[in-house]
Coordinates of C-alpha atoms and ligand atoms in Angstrom, one line a residue:
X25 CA 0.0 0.0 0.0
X26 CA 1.5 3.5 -0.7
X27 CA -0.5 6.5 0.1
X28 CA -0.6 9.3 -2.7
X29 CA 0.5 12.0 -0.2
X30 CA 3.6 10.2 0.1
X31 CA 4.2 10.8 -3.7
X32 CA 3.9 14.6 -3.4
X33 CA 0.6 14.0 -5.3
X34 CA -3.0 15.8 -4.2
X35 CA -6.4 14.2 -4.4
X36 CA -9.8 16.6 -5.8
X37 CA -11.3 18.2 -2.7
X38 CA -9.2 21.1 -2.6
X39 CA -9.0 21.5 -6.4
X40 CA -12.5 21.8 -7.2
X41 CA -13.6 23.7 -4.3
X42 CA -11.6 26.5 -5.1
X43 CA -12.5 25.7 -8.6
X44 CA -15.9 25.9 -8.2
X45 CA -15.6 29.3 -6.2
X46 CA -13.6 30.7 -8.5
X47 CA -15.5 30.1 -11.8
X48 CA -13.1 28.0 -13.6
X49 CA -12.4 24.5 -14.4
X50 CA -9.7 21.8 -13.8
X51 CA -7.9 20.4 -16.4
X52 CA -8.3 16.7 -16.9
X53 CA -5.6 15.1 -19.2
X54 CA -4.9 11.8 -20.3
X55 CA -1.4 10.5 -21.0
X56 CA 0.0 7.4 -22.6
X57 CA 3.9 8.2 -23.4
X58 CA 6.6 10.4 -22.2
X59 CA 6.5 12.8 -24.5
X60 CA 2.2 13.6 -23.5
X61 CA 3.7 13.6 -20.0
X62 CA 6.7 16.3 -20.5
X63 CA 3.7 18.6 -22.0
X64 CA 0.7 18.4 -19.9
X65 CA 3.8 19.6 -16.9
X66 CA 5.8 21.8 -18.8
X67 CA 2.5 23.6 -19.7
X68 CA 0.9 23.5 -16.2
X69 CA 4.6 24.5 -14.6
X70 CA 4.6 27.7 -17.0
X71 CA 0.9 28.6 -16.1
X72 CA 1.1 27.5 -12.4
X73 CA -2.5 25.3 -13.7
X74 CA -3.1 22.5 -11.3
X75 CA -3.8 19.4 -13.2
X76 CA -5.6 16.1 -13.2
X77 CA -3.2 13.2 -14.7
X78 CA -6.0 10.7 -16.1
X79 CA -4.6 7.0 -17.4
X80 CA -7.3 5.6 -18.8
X81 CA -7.4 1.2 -19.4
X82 CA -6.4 1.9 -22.7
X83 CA -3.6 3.8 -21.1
X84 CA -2.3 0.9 -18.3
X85 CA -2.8 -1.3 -21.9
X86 CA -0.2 0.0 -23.7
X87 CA 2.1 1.5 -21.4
X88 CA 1.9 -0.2 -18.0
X89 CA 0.1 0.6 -14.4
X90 CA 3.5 0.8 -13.1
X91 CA 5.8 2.5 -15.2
X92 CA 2.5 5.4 -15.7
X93 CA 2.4 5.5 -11.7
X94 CA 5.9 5.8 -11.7
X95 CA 5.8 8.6 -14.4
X96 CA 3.1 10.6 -12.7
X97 CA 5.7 10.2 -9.7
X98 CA 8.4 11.4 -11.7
X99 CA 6.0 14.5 -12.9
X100 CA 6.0 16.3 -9.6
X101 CA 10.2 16.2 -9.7
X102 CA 10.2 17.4 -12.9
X103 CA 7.3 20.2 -12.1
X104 CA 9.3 21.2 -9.0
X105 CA 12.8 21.2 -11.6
X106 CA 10.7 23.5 -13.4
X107 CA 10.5 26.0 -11.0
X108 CA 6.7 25.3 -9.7
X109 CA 7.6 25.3 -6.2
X110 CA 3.7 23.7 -5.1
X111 CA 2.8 21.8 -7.9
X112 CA -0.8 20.4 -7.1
X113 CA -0.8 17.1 -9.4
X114 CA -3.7 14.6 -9.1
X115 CA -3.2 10.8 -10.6
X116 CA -6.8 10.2 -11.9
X117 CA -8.4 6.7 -12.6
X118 CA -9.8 7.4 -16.0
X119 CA -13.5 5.4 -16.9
X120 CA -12.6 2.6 -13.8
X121 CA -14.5 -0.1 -14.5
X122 CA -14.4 -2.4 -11.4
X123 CA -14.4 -2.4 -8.1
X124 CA -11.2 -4.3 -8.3
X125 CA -9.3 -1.9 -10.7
X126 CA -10.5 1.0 -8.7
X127 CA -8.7 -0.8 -5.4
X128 CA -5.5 -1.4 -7.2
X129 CA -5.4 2.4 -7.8
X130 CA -5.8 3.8 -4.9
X131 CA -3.4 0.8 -3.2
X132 CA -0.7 1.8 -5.2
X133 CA -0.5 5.6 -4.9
X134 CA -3.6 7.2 -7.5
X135 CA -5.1 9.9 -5.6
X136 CA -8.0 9.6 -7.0
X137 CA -10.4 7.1 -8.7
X138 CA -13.6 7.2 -11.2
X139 CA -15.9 3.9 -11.4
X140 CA -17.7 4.5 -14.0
X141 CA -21.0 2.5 -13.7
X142 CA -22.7 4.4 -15.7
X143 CA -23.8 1.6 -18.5
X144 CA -25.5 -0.2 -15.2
X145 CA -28.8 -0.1 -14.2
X146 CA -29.4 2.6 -11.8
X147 CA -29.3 0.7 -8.2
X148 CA -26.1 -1.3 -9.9
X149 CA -24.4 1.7 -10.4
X150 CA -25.0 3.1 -7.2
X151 CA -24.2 -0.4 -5.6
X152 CA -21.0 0.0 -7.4
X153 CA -20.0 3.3 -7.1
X154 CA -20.4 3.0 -3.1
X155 CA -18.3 0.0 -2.4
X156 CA -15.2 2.3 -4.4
X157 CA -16.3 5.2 -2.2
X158 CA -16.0 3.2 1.5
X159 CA -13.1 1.9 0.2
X160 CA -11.2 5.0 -1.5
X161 CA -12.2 7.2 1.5
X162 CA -10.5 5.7 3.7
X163 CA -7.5 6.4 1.8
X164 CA -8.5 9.8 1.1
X165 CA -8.7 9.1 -2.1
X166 CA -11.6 10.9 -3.9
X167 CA -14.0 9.6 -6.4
X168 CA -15.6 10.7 -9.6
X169 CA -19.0 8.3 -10.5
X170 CA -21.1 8.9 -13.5
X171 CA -25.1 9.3 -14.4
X172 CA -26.0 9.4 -17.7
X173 CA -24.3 7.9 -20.9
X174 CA -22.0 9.7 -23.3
X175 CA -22.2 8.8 -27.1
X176 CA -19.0 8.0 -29.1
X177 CA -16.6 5.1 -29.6
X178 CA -12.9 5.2 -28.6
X179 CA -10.3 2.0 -27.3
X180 CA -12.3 0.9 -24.3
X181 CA -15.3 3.8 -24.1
X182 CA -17.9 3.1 -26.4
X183 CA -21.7 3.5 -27.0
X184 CA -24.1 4.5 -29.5
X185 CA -26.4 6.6 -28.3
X186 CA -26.2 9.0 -25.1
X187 CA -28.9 9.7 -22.4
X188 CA -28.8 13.0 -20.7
X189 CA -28.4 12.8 -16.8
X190 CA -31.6 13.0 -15.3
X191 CA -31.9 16.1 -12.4
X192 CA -34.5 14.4 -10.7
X193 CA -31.8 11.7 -10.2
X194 CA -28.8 13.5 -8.8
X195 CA -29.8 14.1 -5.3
X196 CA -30.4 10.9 -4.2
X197 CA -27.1 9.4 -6.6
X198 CA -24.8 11.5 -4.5
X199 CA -26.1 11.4 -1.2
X200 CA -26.7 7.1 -1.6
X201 CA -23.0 7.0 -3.0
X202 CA -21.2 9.3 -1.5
X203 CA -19.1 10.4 -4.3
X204 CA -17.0 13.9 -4.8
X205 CA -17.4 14.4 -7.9
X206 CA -19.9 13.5 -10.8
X207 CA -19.6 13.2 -14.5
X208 CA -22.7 14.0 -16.5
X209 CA -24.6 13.8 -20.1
X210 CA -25.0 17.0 -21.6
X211 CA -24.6 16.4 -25.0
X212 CA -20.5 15.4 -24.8
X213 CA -19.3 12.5 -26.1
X214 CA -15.7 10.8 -26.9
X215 CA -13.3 10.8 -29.8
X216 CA -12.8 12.9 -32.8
X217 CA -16.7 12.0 -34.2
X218 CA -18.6 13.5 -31.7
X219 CA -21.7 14.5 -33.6
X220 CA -22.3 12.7 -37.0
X221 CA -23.6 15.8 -39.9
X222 CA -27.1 15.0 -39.9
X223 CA -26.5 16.1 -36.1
X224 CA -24.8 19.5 -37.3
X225 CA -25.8 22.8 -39.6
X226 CA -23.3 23.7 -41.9
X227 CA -21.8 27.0 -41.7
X228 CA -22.4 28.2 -45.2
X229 CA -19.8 30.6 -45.9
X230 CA -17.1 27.8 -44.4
X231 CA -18.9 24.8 -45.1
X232 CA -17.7 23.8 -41.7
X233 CA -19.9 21.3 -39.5
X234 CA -21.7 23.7 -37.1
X235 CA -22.6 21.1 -34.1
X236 CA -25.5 21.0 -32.3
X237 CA -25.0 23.0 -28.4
X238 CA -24.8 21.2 -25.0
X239 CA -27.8 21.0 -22.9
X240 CA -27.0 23.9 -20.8
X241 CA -30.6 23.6 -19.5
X242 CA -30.0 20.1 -17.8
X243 CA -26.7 21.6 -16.5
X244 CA -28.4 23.9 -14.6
X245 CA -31.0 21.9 -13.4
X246 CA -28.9 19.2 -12.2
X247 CA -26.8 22.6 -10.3
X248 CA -30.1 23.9 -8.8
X249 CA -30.6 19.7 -7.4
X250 CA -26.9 19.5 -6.2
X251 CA -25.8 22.9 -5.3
X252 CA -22.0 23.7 -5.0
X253 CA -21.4 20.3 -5.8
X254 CA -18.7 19.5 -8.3
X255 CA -19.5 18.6 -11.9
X256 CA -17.4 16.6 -14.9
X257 CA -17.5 16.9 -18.2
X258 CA -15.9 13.9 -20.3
X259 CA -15.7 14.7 -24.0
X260 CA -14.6 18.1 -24.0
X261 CA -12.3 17.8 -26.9
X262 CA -12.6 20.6 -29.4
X263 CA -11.0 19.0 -32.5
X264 CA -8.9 21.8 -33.3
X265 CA -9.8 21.9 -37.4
X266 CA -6.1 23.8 -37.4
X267 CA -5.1 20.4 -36.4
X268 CA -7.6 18.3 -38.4
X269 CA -6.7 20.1 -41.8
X270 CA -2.6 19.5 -41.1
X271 CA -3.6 15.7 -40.6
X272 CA -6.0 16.2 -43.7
X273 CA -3.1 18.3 -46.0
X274 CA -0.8 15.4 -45.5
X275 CA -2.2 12.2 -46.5
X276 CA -4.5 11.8 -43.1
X277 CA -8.3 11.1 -43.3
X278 CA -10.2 12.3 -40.8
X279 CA -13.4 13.5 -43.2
X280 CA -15.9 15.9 -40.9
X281 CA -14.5 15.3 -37.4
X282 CA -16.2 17.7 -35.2
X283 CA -15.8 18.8 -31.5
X284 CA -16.9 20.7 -28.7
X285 CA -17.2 24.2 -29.3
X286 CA -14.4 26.0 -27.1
X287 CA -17.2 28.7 -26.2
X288 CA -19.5 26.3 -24.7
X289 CA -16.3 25.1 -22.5
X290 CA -15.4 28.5 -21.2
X291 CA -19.3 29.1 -20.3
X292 CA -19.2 25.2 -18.4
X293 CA -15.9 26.0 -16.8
X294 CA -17.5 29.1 -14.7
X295 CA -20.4 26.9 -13.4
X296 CA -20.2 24.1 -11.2
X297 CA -18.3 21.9 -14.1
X298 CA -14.6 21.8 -12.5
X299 CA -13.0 19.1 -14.2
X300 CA -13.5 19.0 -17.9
X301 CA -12.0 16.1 -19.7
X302 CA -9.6 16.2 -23.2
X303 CA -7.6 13.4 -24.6
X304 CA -8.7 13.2 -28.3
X305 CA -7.4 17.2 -28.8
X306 CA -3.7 16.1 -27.6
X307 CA -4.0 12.8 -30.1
X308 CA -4.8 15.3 -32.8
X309 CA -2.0 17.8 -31.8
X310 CA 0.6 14.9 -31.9
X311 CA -0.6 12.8 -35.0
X312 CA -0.4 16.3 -36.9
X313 CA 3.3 17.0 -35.7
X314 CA 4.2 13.9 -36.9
X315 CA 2.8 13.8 -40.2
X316 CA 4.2 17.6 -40.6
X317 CA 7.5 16.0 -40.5
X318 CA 7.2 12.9 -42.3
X319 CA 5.5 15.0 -45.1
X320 CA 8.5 17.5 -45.3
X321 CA 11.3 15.2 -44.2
X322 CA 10.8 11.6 -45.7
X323 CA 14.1 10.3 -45.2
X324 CA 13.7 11.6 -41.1
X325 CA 13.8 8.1 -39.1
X326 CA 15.0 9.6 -35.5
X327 CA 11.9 9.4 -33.2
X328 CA 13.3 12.6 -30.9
X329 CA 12.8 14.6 -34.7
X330 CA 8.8 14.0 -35.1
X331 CA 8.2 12.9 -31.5
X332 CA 9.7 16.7 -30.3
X333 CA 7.5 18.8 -32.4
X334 CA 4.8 16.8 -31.1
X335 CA 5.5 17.8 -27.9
X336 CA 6.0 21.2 -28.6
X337 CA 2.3 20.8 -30.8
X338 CA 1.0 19.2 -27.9
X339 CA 2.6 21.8 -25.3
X340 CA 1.4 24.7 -27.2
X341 CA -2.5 22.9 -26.6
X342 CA -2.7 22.2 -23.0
X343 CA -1.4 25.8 -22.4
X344 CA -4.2 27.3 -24.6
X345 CA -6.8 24.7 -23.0
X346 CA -5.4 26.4 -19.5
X347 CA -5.1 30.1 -20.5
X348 CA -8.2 30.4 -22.9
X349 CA -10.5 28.0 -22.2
X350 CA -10.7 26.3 -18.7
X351 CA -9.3 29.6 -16.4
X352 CA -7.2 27.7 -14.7
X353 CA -4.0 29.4 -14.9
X354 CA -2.1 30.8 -11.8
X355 CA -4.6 29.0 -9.9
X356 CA -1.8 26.7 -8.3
X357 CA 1.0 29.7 -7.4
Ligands
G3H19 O1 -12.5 8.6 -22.2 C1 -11.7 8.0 -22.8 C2 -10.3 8.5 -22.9 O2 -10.2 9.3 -24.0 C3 -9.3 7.3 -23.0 O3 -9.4 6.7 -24.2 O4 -9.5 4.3 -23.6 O5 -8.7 5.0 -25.8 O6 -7.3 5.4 -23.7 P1 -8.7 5.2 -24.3
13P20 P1 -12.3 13.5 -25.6 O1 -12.3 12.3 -26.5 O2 -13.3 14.5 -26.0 O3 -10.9 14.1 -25.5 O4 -12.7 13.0 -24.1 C1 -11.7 12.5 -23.2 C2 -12.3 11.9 -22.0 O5 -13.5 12.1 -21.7 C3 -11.5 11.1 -21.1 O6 -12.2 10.5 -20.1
ZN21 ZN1 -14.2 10.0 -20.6

C-alpha cells in the first residue's frame, strides 16, 4: 500500500472547491507516453495550472500501471525542476471499471479514482459506485462516478447513443454514493466524431460542421438539485480543425470530425463543471506534428525529430486549453 500523499501527489477536494468558487475549471488530461507527460507539466509549470493526470485502461494497456504511476511520480520532480515550487498534481483513474481496478489504484499511490458505472442499471451503479467510495475514502482518495451515458466510440469507451443525466436523479445518486465528484450527459461525447452531420448545420460561408450545443438547460437543473457540488464533463475535446486540416493536407483522413465548441467550455468552466476532460485534442496535436514531419522530411527516421515537435504541438494545446478556455491558470501559485 502507498499512500498518494507520500508521492507529493494531491487528491480533488481542494481542487474543485476553489475551482468551483472561482468560476473556472480543472484540467483533466490523459497521457500514454513520455512525450504527453513532459507537456501536460511543462505547460501547467509555465501557467502554475493545477492538473488532473488521467490513465485511462487503454492507457495501463499499452504503457503499464507501473511504469505510468511511476511517471506521474516522476512529474512532480520534474514540475518542482521547473520551478513550480507547489505543484498540485492529481493521478486520476480514468473510466474505472471495477471495483477491483478501482482498489488497485488507490493501493498503489492514485489519488484519486472514477468507477464509471454508468452503462448499469441505476441501483447497480449506485451499488457499485459506493463499495469504491468506502473503500477509497479511507484512503483519502476521492471519487468521480457517472449518471447518464456519453455517445461516441474510442479503445475501451464506447456506446451509440447518449442519455442525458436525469436532475431528478442526482440528489439521491450523490447522497446514496457518496461520491465527490460527478460526470454527466450534456450532449459530450468521446473521440474525434462527436456529432455525426445529420447532427450538425453547416456553416455556409465555411462549409464547416456547425454542431448541435450542449444542454446547458439540464446543467443547470442538475446545479439547482446539487448545489455547489462539483461537476465533470468527459468529452470536452474541441478538435482543433487547425489540427484536423494539417492531418487532412498530408495524407491523413479524418473527413468531418467535429468537437466541442471552445465557447461552450469556457461558459461550463465558470459553473459548477470543475474538471472537464480532453484526450482526443492532444492525439490530434501529436498525430499532426508527426505527419508535418514525415510530409517534409521523408528520409527523417529519429523518433526525438517527429516525436519533439509533437510535444512542442501538444505543449502549445494544454497551455491554450489552460489560458483560454478552462481559467485555470495561476490558480496553483
Ligand atoms: O474517455 C476515454 C479516454 O479518451 C481514454 O481513451 O480508452 O482510448 O485510452 P482510451
Ligand atoms: P475526448 O475524447 O473528447 O478528448 O474526451 C476525453 C475523456 O472524456 C477522457 O475520459
Ligand atoms: Zn471520458
Amino acid at each position: 500500500m502507498v499512500s498518494f500523499k507520500e508521492l507529493g501527489l494531491v487528491n480533488t477536494r481542494e481542487m474543485f472547491a476553489k475551482a468551483i468558487k472561482g468560476g473556472y475549471a480543472i484540467p483533466a488530461f490523459n497521457f500514454n507516453n513520455m512525450e504527453q507527460l513532459q507537456a501536460i507539466v511543462k505547460a501547467c509549470a509555465e501557467t502554475k495550472s493545477p492538473v488532473i493526470l488521467q490513465v485511462s485502461k487503454g492507457a495501463r494497456n499499452y504503457a503499464n500501471q507501473t511504469l505510468l504511476r511511476y511517471m506521474a511520480q516522476g512529474a512532480v520532480e520534474y514540475a518542482k525542476e521547473l520551478g513550480w515550487e507547489h505543484p498540485q498534481i492529481c493521478l486520476h483513474l480514468d473510466h474505472g471499471d471495477s471495483f477491483e481496478l478501482c482498489k488497485s489504484c488507490v493501493d498503489f499511490g492514485f489519488s484519486s479514482v472514477m468507477i464509471d458505472a454508468s452503462h448499469l442499471p441505476y441501483e447497480e451503479n449506485i451499488a457499485l459506485t459506493k463499495k469504491v467510495v468506502e473503500y477509497a475514502h479511507q484512503y483519502d482518495v476521492t471519487v468521480e462516478a457517472e449518471l447518464g451515458v456519453l455517445a461516441g466510440v474510442e479503445d475501451e469507451v464506447s456506446s451509440a447513443v447518449s442519455h442525458y443525466t436525469k436532475p431528478e436523479e442526482v440528489v439521491d445518486f450523490a447522497t446514496r454514493t457518496g461520491c465527490d465528484s460527478l460526470a454527466i450527459s450534456i450532449g459530450t461525447s468521446h473521440g474525434a466524431y462527436k456529432f455525426t452531420p445529420e447532427q450538425c448545420t453547416r456553416d455556409p460561408k465555411t462549409g464547416k460542421l456547425v454542431p448541435p450545443p450542449l444542454a446547458f438547460d439540464v446543467l443547470d437543473a442538475i446545479m439547482e438539485q446539487l448545489p455547489g457540488f462539483p461537476i465533470v464533463l468527459h468529452g470536452s475535446s474541441s478538435v482543433p480543425q487547425e489540427y484536423v486540416d494539417m492531418i487532412n493536407a498530408t495524407g491523413g483522413k479524418l473527413p468531418d470530425a467535429v468537437g466541442i465548441p471552445e465557447e461552450q467550455l469556457r461558459k461550463a468552466a465558470k459553473s459548477a463543471v470543475c474538471k472537464i476532460n480532453i484526450d482526443s485534442d492532444s492525439r490530434l496535436a501529436f498525430t499532426a506534428a508527426v505527419r508535418k514531419v514525415f510530409a517534409e522530411k521523408p528520409g527523417e527516421f529519429d523518433p526525438r525529430k517527429y516525436c519533439g515537435p509533437a510535444r512542442d504541438l501538444m505543449e502549445e494545446l494544454y497551455k491554450h486549453k489552460i489560458i483560454n478556455v478552462l481559467g485555470s491558470n495561476g490558480k496553483a501559485e
